[in-house]
């Protein structure tokens, strides 16, 4: 029954991953599964945020390239500076 819980709960599984993993794990593995799932969720949010900022930096630099093609030489560190800003 606990194996079918993620399939039946739909978006609730994504919204409350640590609590559902704790429930699905039962009394033996529940706390450990909840802990691991919570940390995976945390790092997922952190890496997602970093990826979104990296995409914004790439788009910003490439928009500058589109509007200034004659006097601009693209280098990778330009994206890094835009990432830091």
PDB file of N, CA, C and O in Angstrom:
ATOM      1  N   UNK A   1       0.815  -1.196   0.000  1.00  0.00           N
ATOM      2  CA  UNK A   1       0.000   0.000   0.000  1.00  0.00           C
ATOM      3  C   UNK A   1       0.859   1.260   0.000  1.00  0.00           C
ATOM      4  O   UNK A   1       0.567   2.203  -0.713  1.00  0.00           O
ATOM      5  N   UNK A   2       1.919   1.284   0.790  1.00  0.00           N
ATOM      6  CA  UNK A   2       2.734   2.493   0.860  1.00  0.00           C
ATOM      7  C   UNK A   2       3.495   2.740  -0.440  1.00  0.00           C
ATOM      8  O   UNK A   2       3.895   3.856  -0.718  1.00  0.00           O
ATOM      9  N   UNK A   3       3.704   1.706  -1.273  1.00  0.00           N
ATOM     10  CA  UNK A   3       4.363   1.902  -2.552  1.00  0.00           C
ATOM     11  C   UNK A   3       3.469   2.681  -3.517  1.00  0.00           C
ATOM     12  O   UNK A   3       3.962   3.329  -4.427  1.00  0.00           O
ATOM     13  N   UNK A   4       2.154   2.600  -3.359  1.00  0.00           N
ATOM     14  CA  UNK A   4       1.212   3.285  -4.244  1.00  0.00           C
ATOM     15  C   UNK A   4       0.907   4.705  -3.778  1.00  0.00           C
ATOM     16  O   UNK A   4       0.263   5.457  -4.503  1.00  0.00           O
ATOM     17  N   UNK A   5       1.348   5.083  -2.605  1.00  0.00           N
ATOM     18  CA  UNK A   5       1.039   6.401  -2.065  1.00  0.00           C
ATOM     19  C   UNK A   5       1.484   7.539  -2.979  1.00  0.00           C
ATOM     20  O   UNK A   5       0.707   8.462  -3.221  1.00  0.00           O
ATOM     21  N   UNK A   6       2.697   7.511  -3.546  1.00  0.00           N
ATOM     22  CA  UNK A   6       3.069   8.616  -4.433  1.00  0.00           C
ATOM     23  C   UNK A   6       2.191   8.696  -5.681  1.00  0.00           C
ATOM     24  O   UNK A   6       1.939   9.777  -6.197  1.00  0.00           O
ATOM     25  N   UNK A   7       1.722   7.587  -6.157  1.00  0.00           N
ATOM     26  CA  UNK A   7       0.899   7.581  -7.355  1.00  0.00           C
ATOM     27  C   UNK A   7      -0.491   8.129  -7.088  1.00  0.00           C
ATOM     28  O   UNK A   7      -1.091   8.757  -7.958  1.00  0.00           O
ATOM     29  N   UNK A   8      -1.014   7.911  -5.896  1.00  0.00           N
ATOM     30  CA  UNK A   8      -2.379   8.336  -5.608  1.00  0.00           C
ATOM     31  C   UNK A   8      -2.463   9.782  -5.146  1.00  0.00           C
ATOM     32  O   UNK A   8      -3.511  10.396  -5.249  1.00  0.00           O
ATOM     33  N   UNK A   9      -1.390  10.331  -4.655  1.00  0.00           N
ATOM     34  CA  UNK A   9      -1.441  11.673  -4.083  1.00  0.00           C
ATOM     35  C   UNK A   9      -1.154  12.776  -5.095  1.00  0.00           C
ATOM     36  O   UNK A   9      -1.389  13.942  -4.827  1.00  0.00           O
ATOM     37  N   UNK A  10      -0.621  12.461  -6.253  1.00  0.00           N
ATOM     38  CA  UNK A  10      -0.400  13.444  -7.304  1.00  0.00           C
ATOM     39  C   UNK A  10       0.506  14.568  -6.876  1.00  0.00           C
ATOM     40  O   UNK A  10       1.640  14.348  -6.483  1.00  0.00           O
ATOM     41  N   UNK A  11       0.023  15.790  -6.954  1.00  0.00           N
ATOM     42  CA  UNK A  11       0.841  16.958  -6.640  1.00  0.00           C
ATOM     43  C   UNK A  11       1.157  17.082  -5.157  1.00  0.00           C
ATOM     44  O   UNK A  11       2.110  17.766  -4.802  1.00  0.00           O
ATOM     45  N   UNK A  12       0.400  16.467  -4.307  1.00  0.00           N
ATOM     46  CA  UNK A  12       0.712  16.508  -2.877  1.00  0.00           C
ATOM     47  C   UNK A  12       2.063  15.878  -2.604  1.00  0.00           C
ATOM     48  O   UNK A  12       2.771  16.281  -1.690  1.00  0.00           O
ATOM     49  N   UNK A  13       2.439  14.888  -3.377  1.00  0.00           N
ATOM     50  CA  UNK A  13       3.735  14.231  -3.196  1.00  0.00           C
ATOM     51  C   UNK A  13       4.862  15.233  -3.449  1.00  0.00           C
ATOM     52  O   UNK A  13       5.884  15.209  -2.795  1.00  0.00           O
ATOM     53  N   UNK A  14       4.674  16.134  -4.402  1.00  0.00           N
ATOM     54  CA  UNK A  14       5.696  17.129  -4.692  1.00  0.00           C
ATOM     55  C   UNK A  14       5.657  18.286  -3.707  1.00  0.00           C
ATOM     56  O   UNK A  14       6.665  18.912  -3.429  1.00  0.00           O
ATOM     57  N   UNK A  15       4.491  18.592  -3.181  1.00  0.00           N
ATOM     58  CA  UNK A  15       4.340  19.728  -2.294  1.00  0.00           C
ATOM     59  C   UNK A  15       4.886  19.448  -0.894  1.00  0.00           C
ATOM     60  O   UNK A  15       5.521  20.303  -0.285  1.00  0.00           O
ATOM     61  N   UNK A  16       4.658  18.282  -0.397  1.00  0.00           N
ATOM     62  CA  UNK A  16       5.091  17.913   0.955  1.00  0.00           C
ATOM     63  C   UNK A  16       5.944  16.654   0.906  1.00  0.00           C
ATOM     64  O   UNK A  16       5.559  15.625   1.460  1.00  0.00           O
ATOM     65  N   UNK A  17       7.123  16.685   0.273  1.00  0.00           N
ATOM     66  CA  UNK A  17       7.876  15.451   0.077  1.00  0.00           C
ATOM     67  C   UNK A  17       8.381  14.822   1.372  1.00  0.00           C
ATOM     68  O   UNK A  17       8.311  13.608   1.527  1.00  0.00           O
ATOM     69  N   UNK A  18       8.863  15.637   2.304  1.00  0.00           N
ATOM     70  CA  UNK A  18       9.430  15.060   3.514  1.00  0.00           C
ATOM     71  C   UNK A  18       8.348  14.412   4.373  1.00  0.00           C
ATOM     72  O   UNK A  18       8.549  13.332   4.929  1.00  0.00           O
ATOM     73  N   UNK A  19       7.189  15.057   4.472  1.00  0.00           N
ATOM     74  CA  UNK A  19       6.140  14.490   5.316  1.00  0.00           C
ATOM     75  C   UNK A  19       5.573  13.212   4.700  1.00  0.00           C
ATOM     76  O   UNK A  19       5.307  12.248   5.411  1.00  0.00           O
ATOM     77  N   UNK A  20       5.413  13.190   3.366  1.00  0.00           N
ATOM     78  CA  UNK A  20       4.897  11.974   2.739  1.00  0.00           C
ATOM     79  C   UNK A  20       5.915  10.853   2.792  1.00  0.00           C
ATOM     80  O   UNK A  20       5.556   9.686   2.942  1.00  0.00           O
ATOM     81  N   UNK A  21       7.200  11.177   2.660  1.00  0.00           N
ATOM     82  CA  UNK A  21       8.227  10.140   2.767  1.00  0.00           C
ATOM     83  C   UNK A  21       8.266   9.583   4.186  1.00  0.00           C
ATOM     84  O   UNK A  21       8.465   8.386   4.381  1.00  0.00           O
ATOM     85  N   UNK A  22       8.045  10.447   5.167  1.00  0.00           N
ATOM     86  CA  UNK A  22       8.015   9.983   6.549  1.00  0.00           C
ATOM     87  C   UNK A  22       6.849   9.030   6.778  1.00  0.00           C
ATOM     88  O   UNK A  22       7.002   7.991   7.423  1.00  0.00           O
ATOM     89  N   UNK A  23       5.707   9.376   6.222  1.00  0.00           N
ATOM     90  CA  UNK A  23       4.529   8.511   6.374  1.00  0.00           C
ATOM     91  C   UNK A  23       4.720   7.204   5.606  1.00  0.00           C
ATOM     92  O   UNK A  23       4.434   6.123   6.120  1.00  0.00           O
ATOM     93  N   UNK A  24       5.219   7.299   4.369  1.00  0.00           N
ATOM     94  CA  UNK A  24       5.379   6.105   3.532  1.00  0.00           C
ATOM     95  C   UNK A  24       6.442   5.168   4.080  1.00  0.00           C
ATOM     96  O   UNK A  24       6.367   3.961   3.862  1.00  0.00           O
ATOM     97  N   UNK A  25       7.428   5.708   4.778  1.00  0.00           N
ATOM     98  CA  UNK A  25       8.504   4.885   5.306  1.00  0.00           C
ATOM     99  C   UNK A  25       8.120   4.061   6.517  1.00  0.00           C
ATOM    100  O   UNK A  25       8.842   3.135   6.893  1.00  0.00           O
ATOM    101  N   UNK A  26       7.012   4.379   7.135  1.00  0.00           N
ATOM    102  CA  UNK A  26       6.586   3.635   8.310  1.00  0.00           C
ATOM    103  C   UNK A  26       7.392   4.009   9.542  1.00  0.00           C
ATOM    104  O   UNK A  26       8.153   4.974   9.553  1.00  0.00           O
ATOM    105  N   UNK A  27       7.242   3.215  10.566  1.00  0.00           N
ATOM    106  CA  UNK A  27       7.906   3.537  11.828  1.00  0.00           C
ATOM    107  C   UNK A  27       9.397   3.222  11.802  1.00  0.00           C
ATOM    108  O   UNK A  27      10.172   3.838  12.515  1.00  0.00           O
ATOM    109  N   UNK A  28       9.806   2.294  10.945  1.00  0.00           N
ATOM    110  CA  UNK A  28      11.209   1.896  10.925  1.00  0.00           C
ATOM    111  C   UNK A  28      12.079   2.865  10.123  1.00  0.00           C
ATOM    112  O   UNK A  28      13.142   3.277  10.579  1.00  0.00           O
ATOM    113  N   UNK A  29      11.643   3.229   8.932  1.00  0.00           N
ATOM    114  CA  UNK A  29      12.455   4.056   8.047  1.00  0.00           C
ATOM    115  C   UNK A  29      11.895   5.462   7.830  1.00  0.00           C
ATOM    116  O   UNK A  29      12.469   6.253   7.090  1.00  0.00           O
ATOM    117  N   UNK A  30      10.793   5.778   8.449  1.00  0.00           N
ATOM    118  CA  UNK A  30      10.112   7.041   8.190  1.00  0.00           C
ATOM    119  C   UNK A  30      10.940   8.275   8.470  1.00  0.00           C
ATOM    120  O   UNK A  30      11.018   9.174   7.641  1.00  0.00           O
ATOM    121  N   UNK A  31      11.552   8.337   9.625  1.00  0.00           N
ATOM    122  CA  UNK A  31      12.331   9.526   9.979  1.00  0.00           C
ATOM    123  C   UNK A  31      13.530   9.697   9.060  1.00  0.00           C
ATOM    124  O   UNK A  31      13.855  10.800   8.622  1.00  0.00           O
ATOM    125  N   UNK A  32      14.198   8.601   8.747  1.00  0.00           N
ATOM    126  CA  UNK A  32      15.359   8.668   7.855  1.00  0.00           C
ATOM    127  C   UNK A  32      14.945   9.094   6.448  1.00  0.00           C
ATOM    128  O   UNK A  32      15.582   9.961   5.843  1.00  0.00           O
ATOM    129  N   UNK A  33      13.888   8.508   5.915  1.00  0.00           N
ATOM    130  CA  UNK A  33      13.419   8.878   4.582  1.00  0.00           C
ATOM    131  C   UNK A  33      12.960  10.335   4.536  1.00  0.00           C
ATOM    132  O   UNK A  33      13.204  11.043   3.558  1.00  0.00           O
ATOM    133  N   UNK A  34      12.293  10.780   5.581  1.00  0.00           N
ATOM    134  CA  UNK A  34      11.877  12.173   5.642  1.00  0.00           C
ATOM    135  C   UNK A  34      13.064  13.119   5.665  1.00  0.00           C
ATOM    136  O   UNK A  34      13.061  14.162   5.004  1.00  0.00           O
ATOM    137  N   UNK A  35      14.090  12.765   6.414  1.00  0.00           N
ATOM    138  CA  UNK A  35      15.301  13.580   6.495  1.00  0.00           C
ATOM    139  C   UNK A  35      15.998  13.663   5.144  1.00  0.00           C
ATOM    140  O   UNK A  35      16.332  14.757   4.659  1.00  0.00           O
ATOM    141  N   UNK A  36      16.199  12.518   4.515  1.00  0.00           N
ATOM    142  CA  UNK A  36      16.885  12.485   3.218  1.00  0.00           C
ATOM    143  C   UNK A  36      16.065  13.217   2.157  1.00  0.00           C
ATOM    144  O   UNK A  36      16.604  13.991   1.365  1.00  0.00           O
ATOM    145  N   UNK A  37      14.769  13.000   2.151  1.00  0.00           N
ATOM    146  CA  UNK A  37      13.908  13.655   1.171  1.00  0.00           C
ATOM    147  C   UNK A  37      13.897  15.167   1.376  1.00  0.00           C
ATOM    148  O   UNK A  37      13.902  15.938   0.415  1.00  0.00           O
ATOM    149  N   UNK A  38      13.897  15.595   2.609  1.00  0.00           N
ATOM    150  CA  UNK A  38      13.936  17.025   2.895  1.00  0.00           C
ATOM    151  C   UNK A  38      15.222  17.674   2.387  1.00  0.00           C
ATOM    152  O   UNK A  38      15.194  18.758   1.815  1.00  0.00           O
ATOM    153  N   UNK A  39      16.363  17.001   2.574  1.00  0.00           N
ATOM    154  CA  UNK A  39      17.622  17.559   2.096  1.00  0.00           C
ATOM    155  C   UNK A  39      17.704  17.540   0.572  1.00  0.00           C
ATOM    156  O   UNK A  39      18.240  18.467  -0.033  1.00  0.00           O
ATOM    157  N   UNK A  40      17.173  16.506  -0.058  1.00  0.00           N
ATOM    158  CA  UNK A  40      17.131  16.477  -1.519  1.00  0.00           C
ATOM    159  C   UNK A  40      16.272  17.624  -2.035  1.00  0.00           C
ATOM    160  O   UNK A  40      16.622  18.298  -3.019  1.00  0.00           O
ATOM    161  N   UNK A  41      15.161  17.879  -1.375  1.00  0.00           N
ATOM    162  CA  UNK A  41      14.289  18.984  -1.756  1.00  0.00           C
ATOM    163  C   UNK A  41      15.019  20.323  -1.589  1.00  0.00           C
ATOM    164  O   UNK A  41      14.949  21.196  -2.460  1.00  0.00           O
ATOM    165  N   UNK A  42      15.703  20.498  -0.479  1.00  0.00           N
ATOM    166  CA  UNK A  42      16.447  21.731  -0.220  1.00  0.00           C
ATOM    167  C   UNK A  42      17.490  21.980  -1.297  1.00  0.00           C
ATOM    168  O   UNK A  42      17.569  23.070  -1.875  1.00  0.00           O
ATOM    169  N   UNK A  43      18.314  20.979  -1.598  1.00  0.00           N
ATOM    170  CA  UNK A  43      19.340  21.148  -2.621  1.00  0.00           C
ATOM    171  C   UNK A  43      18.735  21.328  -4.005  1.00  0.00           C
ATOM    172  O   UNK A  43      19.303  22.022  -4.846  1.00  0.00           O
ATOM    173  N   UNK A  44      17.603  20.712  -4.258  1.00  0.00           N
ATOM    174  CA  UNK A  44      16.912  20.930  -5.523  1.00  0.00           C
ATOM    175  C   UNK A  44      16.530  22.381  -5.701  1.00  0.00           C
ATOM    176  O   UNK A  44      16.719  22.968  -6.774  1.00  0.00           O
ATOM    177  N   UNK A  45      16.000  23.001  -4.657  1.00  0.00           N
ATOM    178  CA  UNK A  45      15.649  24.426  -4.726  1.00  0.00           C
ATOM    179  C   UNK A  45      16.889  25.298  -4.904  1.00  0.00           C
ATOM    180  O   UNK A  45      16.884  26.261  -5.670  1.00  0.00           O
ATOM    181  N   UNK A  46      17.979  24.966  -4.208  1.00  0.00           N
ATOM    182  CA  UNK A  46      19.194  25.774  -4.315  1.00  0.00           C
ATOM    183  C   UNK A  46      19.794  25.687  -5.715  1.00  0.00           C
ATOM    184  O   UNK A  46      20.189  26.704  -6.302  1.00  0.00           O
ATOM    185  N   UNK A  47      19.887  24.471  -6.269  1.00  0.00           N
ATOM    186  CA  UNK A  47      20.462  24.315  -7.605  1.00  0.00           C
ATOM    187  C   UNK A  47      19.539  24.894  -8.665  1.00  0.00           C
ATOM    188  O   UNK A  47      19.999  25.392  -9.691  1.00  0.00           O
ATOM    189  N   UNK A  48      18.247  24.833  -8.443  1.00  0.00           N
ATOM    190  CA  UNK A  48      17.303  25.430  -9.382  1.00  0.00           C
ATOM    191  C   UNK A  48      17.473  26.947  -9.405  1.00  0.00           C
ATOM    192  O   UNK A  48      17.484  27.560 -10.470  1.00  0.00           O
ATOM    193  N   UNK A  49      17.628  27.547  -8.256  1.00  0.00           N
ATOM    194  CA  UNK A  49      17.851  28.991  -8.183  1.00  0.00           C
ATOM    195  C   UNK A  49      19.140  29.373  -8.892  1.00  0.00           C
ATOM    196  O   UNK A  49      19.176  30.343  -9.658  1.00  0.00           O
ATOM    197  N   UNK A  50      20.203  28.604  -8.670  1.00  0.00           N
ATOM    198  CA  UNK A  50      21.475  28.893  -9.339  1.00  0.00           C
ATOM    199  C   UNK A  50      21.336  28.759 -10.850  1.00  0.00           C
ATOM    200  O   UNK A  50      21.897  29.570 -11.605  1.00  0.00           O
ATOM    201  N   UNK A  51      20.600  27.760 -11.298  1.00  0.00           N
ATOM    202  CA  UNK A  51      20.414  27.580 -12.738  1.00  0.00           C
ATOM    203  C   UNK A  51      19.623  28.733 -13.340  1.00  0.00           C
ATOM    204  O   UNK A  51      19.941  29.203 -14.442  1.00  0.00           O
ATOM    205  N   UNK A  52      18.605  29.206 -12.640  1.00  0.00           N
ATOM    206  CA  UNK A  52      17.820  30.323 -13.155  1.00  0.00           C
ATOM    207  C   UNK A  52      18.644  31.604 -13.252  1.00  0.00           C
ATOM    208  O   UNK A  52      18.519  32.364 -14.215  1.00  0.00           O
ATOM    209  N   UNK A  53      19.501  31.837 -12.280  1.00  0.00           N
ATOM    210  CA  UNK A  53      20.359  33.019 -12.327  1.00  0.00           C
ATOM    211  C   UNK A  53      21.379  32.875 -13.459  1.00  0.00           C
ATOM    212  O   UNK A  53      21.686  33.842 -14.163  1.00  0.00           O
ATOM    213  N   UNK A  54      21.886  31.668 -13.669  1.00  0.00           N
ATOM    214  CA  UNK A  54      22.831  31.435 -14.770  1.00  0.00           C
ATOM    215  C   UNK A  54      22.165  31.671 -16.119  1.00  0.00           C
ATOM    216  O   UNK A  54      22.754  32.261 -17.018  1.00  0.00           O
ATOM    217  N   UNK A  55      20.923  31.224 -16.270  1.00  0.00           N
ATOM    218  CA  UNK A  55      20.177  31.458 -17.511  1.00  0.00           C
ATOM    219  C   UNK A  55      19.974  32.954 -17.731  1.00  0.00           C
ATOM    220  O   UNK A  55      20.153  33.453 -18.841  1.00  0.00           O
ATOM    221  N   UNK A  56      19.611  33.679 -16.677  1.00  0.00           N
ATOM    222  CA  UNK A  56      19.430  35.127 -16.800  1.00  0.00           C
ATOM    223  C   UNK A  56      20.738  35.816 -17.196  1.00  0.00           C
ATOM    224  O   UNK A  56      20.736  36.751 -18.011  1.00  0.00           O
ATOM    225  N   UNK A  57      21.865  35.370 -16.643  1.00  0.00           N
ATOM    226  CA  UNK A  57      23.163  35.955 -17.004  1.00  0.00           C
ATOM    227  C   UNK A  57      23.488  35.681 -18.463  1.00  0.00           C
ATOM    228  O   UNK A  57      23.945  36.580 -19.183  1.00  0.00           O
ATOM    229  N   UNK A  58      23.248  34.458 -18.919  1.00  0.00           N
ATOM    230  CA  UNK A  58      23.504  34.128 -20.327  1.00  0.00           C
ATOM    231  C   UNK A  58      22.631  34.959 -21.259  1.00  0.00           C
ATOM    232  O   UNK A  58      23.106  35.465 -22.283  1.00  0.00           O
ATOM    233  N   UNK A  59      21.374  35.082 -20.931  1.00  0.00           N
ATOM    234  CA  UNK A  59      20.461  35.860 -21.772  1.00  0.00           C
ATOM    235  C   UNK A  59      20.891  37.321 -21.815  1.00  0.00           C
ATOM    236  O   UNK A  59      20.881  37.949 -22.875  1.00  0.00           O
ATOM    237  N   UNK A  60      21.278  37.877 -20.680  1.00  0.00           N
ATOM    238  CA  UNK A  60      21.695  39.283 -20.638  1.00  0.00           C
ATOM    239  C   UNK A  60      22.914  39.529 -21.508  1.00  0.00           C
ATOM    240  O   UNK A  60      22.951  40.487 -22.295  1.00  0.00           O
ATOM    241  N   UNK A  61      23.914  38.680 -21.389  1.00  0.00           N
ATOM    242  CA  UNK A  61      25.132  38.853 -22.188  1.00  0.00           C
ATOM    243  C   UNK A  61      24.822  38.662 -23.671  1.00  0.00           C
ATOM    244  O   UNK A  61      25.287  39.425 -24.520  1.00  0.00           O
ATOM    245  N   UNK A  62      24.021  37.673 -24.001  1.00  0.00           N
ATOM    246  CA  UNK A  62      23.704  37.432 -25.407  1.00  0.00           C
ATOM    247  C   UNK A  62      22.822  38.514 -25.999  1.00  0.00           C
ATOM    248  O   UNK A  62      22.904  38.793 -27.200  1.00  0.00           O
ATOM    249  N   UNK A  63      21.982  39.144 -25.193  1.00  0.00           N
ATOM    250  CA  UNK A  63      21.214  40.289 -25.701  1.00  0.00           C
ATOM    251  C   UNK A  63      22.150  41.447 -26.032  1.00  0.00           C
ATOM    252  O   UNK A  63      21.946  42.144 -27.022  1.00  0.00           O
ATOM    253  N   UNK A  64      23.170  41.633 -25.221  1.00  0.00           N
ATOM    254  CA  UNK A  64      24.155  42.671 -25.530  1.00  0.00           C
ATOM    255  C   UNK A  64      24.878  42.344 -26.832  1.00  0.00           C
ATOM    256  O   UNK A  64      25.150  43.225 -27.646  1.00  0.00           O
ATOM    257  N   UNK A  65      25.209  41.072 -27.040  1.00  0.00           N
ATOM    258  CA  UNK A  65      25.881  40.647 -28.268  1.00  0.00           C
ATOM    259  C   UNK A  65      25.003  40.923 -29.478  1.00  0.00           C
ATOM    260  O   UNK A  65      25.494  41.376 -30.522  1.00  0.00           O
ATOM    261  N   UNK A  66      23.714  40.697 -29.379  1.00  0.00           N
ATOM    262  CA  UNK A  66      22.803  40.915 -30.498  1.00  0.00           C
ATOM    263  C   UNK A  66      22.768  42.392 -30.891  1.00  0.00           C
ATOM    264  O   UNK A  66      22.760  42.731 -32.076  1.00  0.00           O
ATOM    265  N   UNK A  67      22.773  43.268 -29.919  1.00  0.00           N
ATOM    266  CA  UNK A  67      22.650  44.696 -30.215  1.00  0.00           C
ATOM    267  C   UNK A  67      23.993  45.404 -30.438  1.00  0.00           C
ATOM    268  O   UNK A  67      24.010  46.560 -30.850  1.00  0.00           O
ATOM    269  N   UNK A  68      25.103  44.740 -30.148  1.00  0.00           N
ATOM    270  CA  UNK A  68      26.431  45.323 -30.372  1.00  0.00           C
ATOM    271  C   UNK A  68      27.338  44.288 -31.040  1.00  0.00           C
ATOM    272  O   UNK A  68      28.397  43.941 -30.496  1.00  0.00           O
ATOM    273  N   UNK A  69      26.985  43.792 -32.216  1.00  0.00           N
ATOM    274  CA  UNK A  69      27.764  42.707 -32.825  1.00  0.00           C
ATOM    275  C   UNK A  69      29.121  43.157 -33.380  1.00  0.00           C
ATOM    276  O   UNK A  69      30.047  42.354 -33.476  1.00  0.00           O
ATOM    277  N   UNK A  70      29.266  44.417 -33.735  1.00  0.00           N
ATOM    278  CA  UNK A  70      30.488  44.848 -34.416  1.00  0.00           C
ATOM    279  C   UNK A  70      31.655  45.097 -33.463  1.00  0.00           C
ATOM    280  O   UNK A  70      32.807  44.932 -33.832  1.00  0.00           O
ATOM    281  N   UNK A  71      31.396  45.492 -32.221  1.00  0.00           N
ATOM    282  CA  UNK A  71      32.486  45.865 -31.326  1.00  0.00           C
ATOM    283  C   UNK A  71      32.588  44.978 -30.077  1.00  0.00           C
ATOM    284  O   UNK A  71      33.271  45.344 -29.128  1.00  0.00           O
ATOM    285  N   UNK A  72      31.961  43.841 -30.081  1.00  0.00           N
ATOM    286  CA  UNK A  72      31.966  43.000 -28.877  1.00  0.00           C
ATOM    287  C   UNK A  72      32.592  41.650 -29.196  1.00  0.00           C
ATOM    288  O   UNK A  72      32.245  41.013 -30.185  1.00  0.00           O
ATOM    289  N   UNK A  73      33.524  41.223 -28.355  1.00  0.00           N
ATOM    290  CA  UNK A  73      34.133  39.898 -28.473  1.00  0.00           C
ATOM    291  C   UNK A  73      33.702  39.090 -27.252  1.00  0.00           C
ATOM    292  O   UNK A  73      34.039  39.439 -26.113  1.00  0.00           O
ATOM    293  N   UNK A  74      32.951  38.045 -27.496  1.00  0.00           N
ATOM    294  CA  UNK A  74      32.400  37.241 -26.393  1.00  0.00           C
ATOM    295  C   UNK A  74      33.493  36.432 -25.711  1.00  0.00           C
ATOM    296  O   UNK A  74      34.317  35.800 -26.362  1.00  0.00           O
ATOM    297  N   UNK A  75      33.482  36.466 -24.380  1.00  0.00           N
ATOM    298  CA  UNK A  75      34.355  35.619 -23.571  1.00  0.00           C
ATOM    299  C   UNK A  75      33.536  35.065 -22.420  1.00  0.00           C
ATOM    300  O   UNK A  75      32.588  35.695 -21.951  1.00  0.00           O
ATOM    301  N   UNK A  76      33.913  33.880 -21.957  1.00  0.00           N
ATOM    302  CA  UNK A  76      33.120  33.179 -20.939  1.00  0.00           C
ATOM    303  C   UNK A  76      33.050  33.945 -19.626  1.00  0.00           C
ATOM    304  O   UNK A  76      32.051  33.875 -18.917  1.00  0.00           O
ATOM    305  N   UNK A  77      34.099  34.679 -19.295  1.00  0.00           N
ATOM    306  CA  UNK A  77      34.089  35.369 -18.013  1.00  0.00           C
ATOM    307  C   UNK A  77      33.065  36.500 -17.976  1.00  0.00           C
ATOM    308  O   UNK A  77      32.678  36.948 -16.894  1.00  0.00           O
ATOM    309  N   UNK A  78      32.600  36.971 -19.127  1.00  0.00           N
ATOM    310  CA  UNK A  78      31.557  37.992 -19.144  1.00  0.00           C
ATOM    311  C   UNK A  78      30.264  37.455 -18.533  1.00  0.00           C
ATOM    312  O   UNK A  78      29.564  38.169 -17.813  1.00  0.00           O
ATOM    313  N   UNK A  79      29.967  36.203 -18.835  1.00  0.00           N
ATOM    314  CA  UNK A  79      28.772  35.580 -18.245  1.00  0.00           C
ATOM    315  C   UNK A  79      28.945  35.429 -16.740  1.00  0.00           C
ATOM    316  O   UNK A  79      28.005  35.626 -15.968  1.00  0.00           O
ATOM    317  N   UNK A  80      30.154  35.108 -16.305  1.00  0.00           N
ATOM    318  CA  UNK A  80      30.412  34.976 -14.866  1.00  0.00           C
ATOM    319  C   UNK A  80      30.197  36.307 -14.144  1.00  0.00           C
ATOM    320  O   UNK A  80      29.597  36.350 -13.066  1.00  0.00           O
ATOM    321  N   UNK A  81      30.663  37.394 -14.735  1.00  0.00           N
ATOM    322  CA  UNK A  81      30.463  38.715 -14.125  1.00  0.00           C
ATOM    323  C   UNK A  81      28.982  39.046 -14.070  1.00  0.00           C
ATOM    324  O   UNK A  81      28.471  39.555 -13.064  1.00  0.00           O
ATOM    325  N   UNK A  82      28.262  38.747 -15.154  1.00  0.00           N
ATOM    326  CA  UNK A  82      26.809  38.990 -15.157  1.00  0.00           C
ATOM    327  C   UNK A  82      26.122  38.106 -14.115  1.00  0.00           C
ATOM    328  O   UNK A  82      25.153  38.527 -13.483  1.00  0.00           O
ATOM    329  N   UNK A  83      26.629  36.917 -13.910  1.00  0.00           N
ATOM    330  CA  UNK A  83      26.085  36.014 -12.886  1.00  0.00           C
ATOM    331  C   UNK A  83      26.251  36.602 -11.495  1.00  0.00           C
ATOM    332  O   UNK A  83      25.360  36.512 -10.653  1.00  0.00           O
ATOM    333  N   UNK A  84      27.385  37.212 -11.254  1.00  0.00           N
ATOM    334  CA  UNK A  84      27.644  37.799  -9.940  1.00  0.00           C
ATOM    335  C   UNK A  84      26.811  39.049  -9.692  1.00  0.00           C
ATOM    336  O   UNK A  84      26.485  39.361  -8.543  1.00  0.00           O
ATOM    337  N   UNK A  85      26.468  39.759 -10.755  1.00  0.00           N
ATOM    338  CA  UNK A  85      25.673  40.971 -10.581  1.00  0.00           C
ATOM    339  C   UNK A  85      24.258  40.597 -10.258  1.00  0.00           C
ATOM    340  O   UNK A  85      23.540  41.179  -9.567  1.00  0.00           O
TER     341      UNK A  85
END
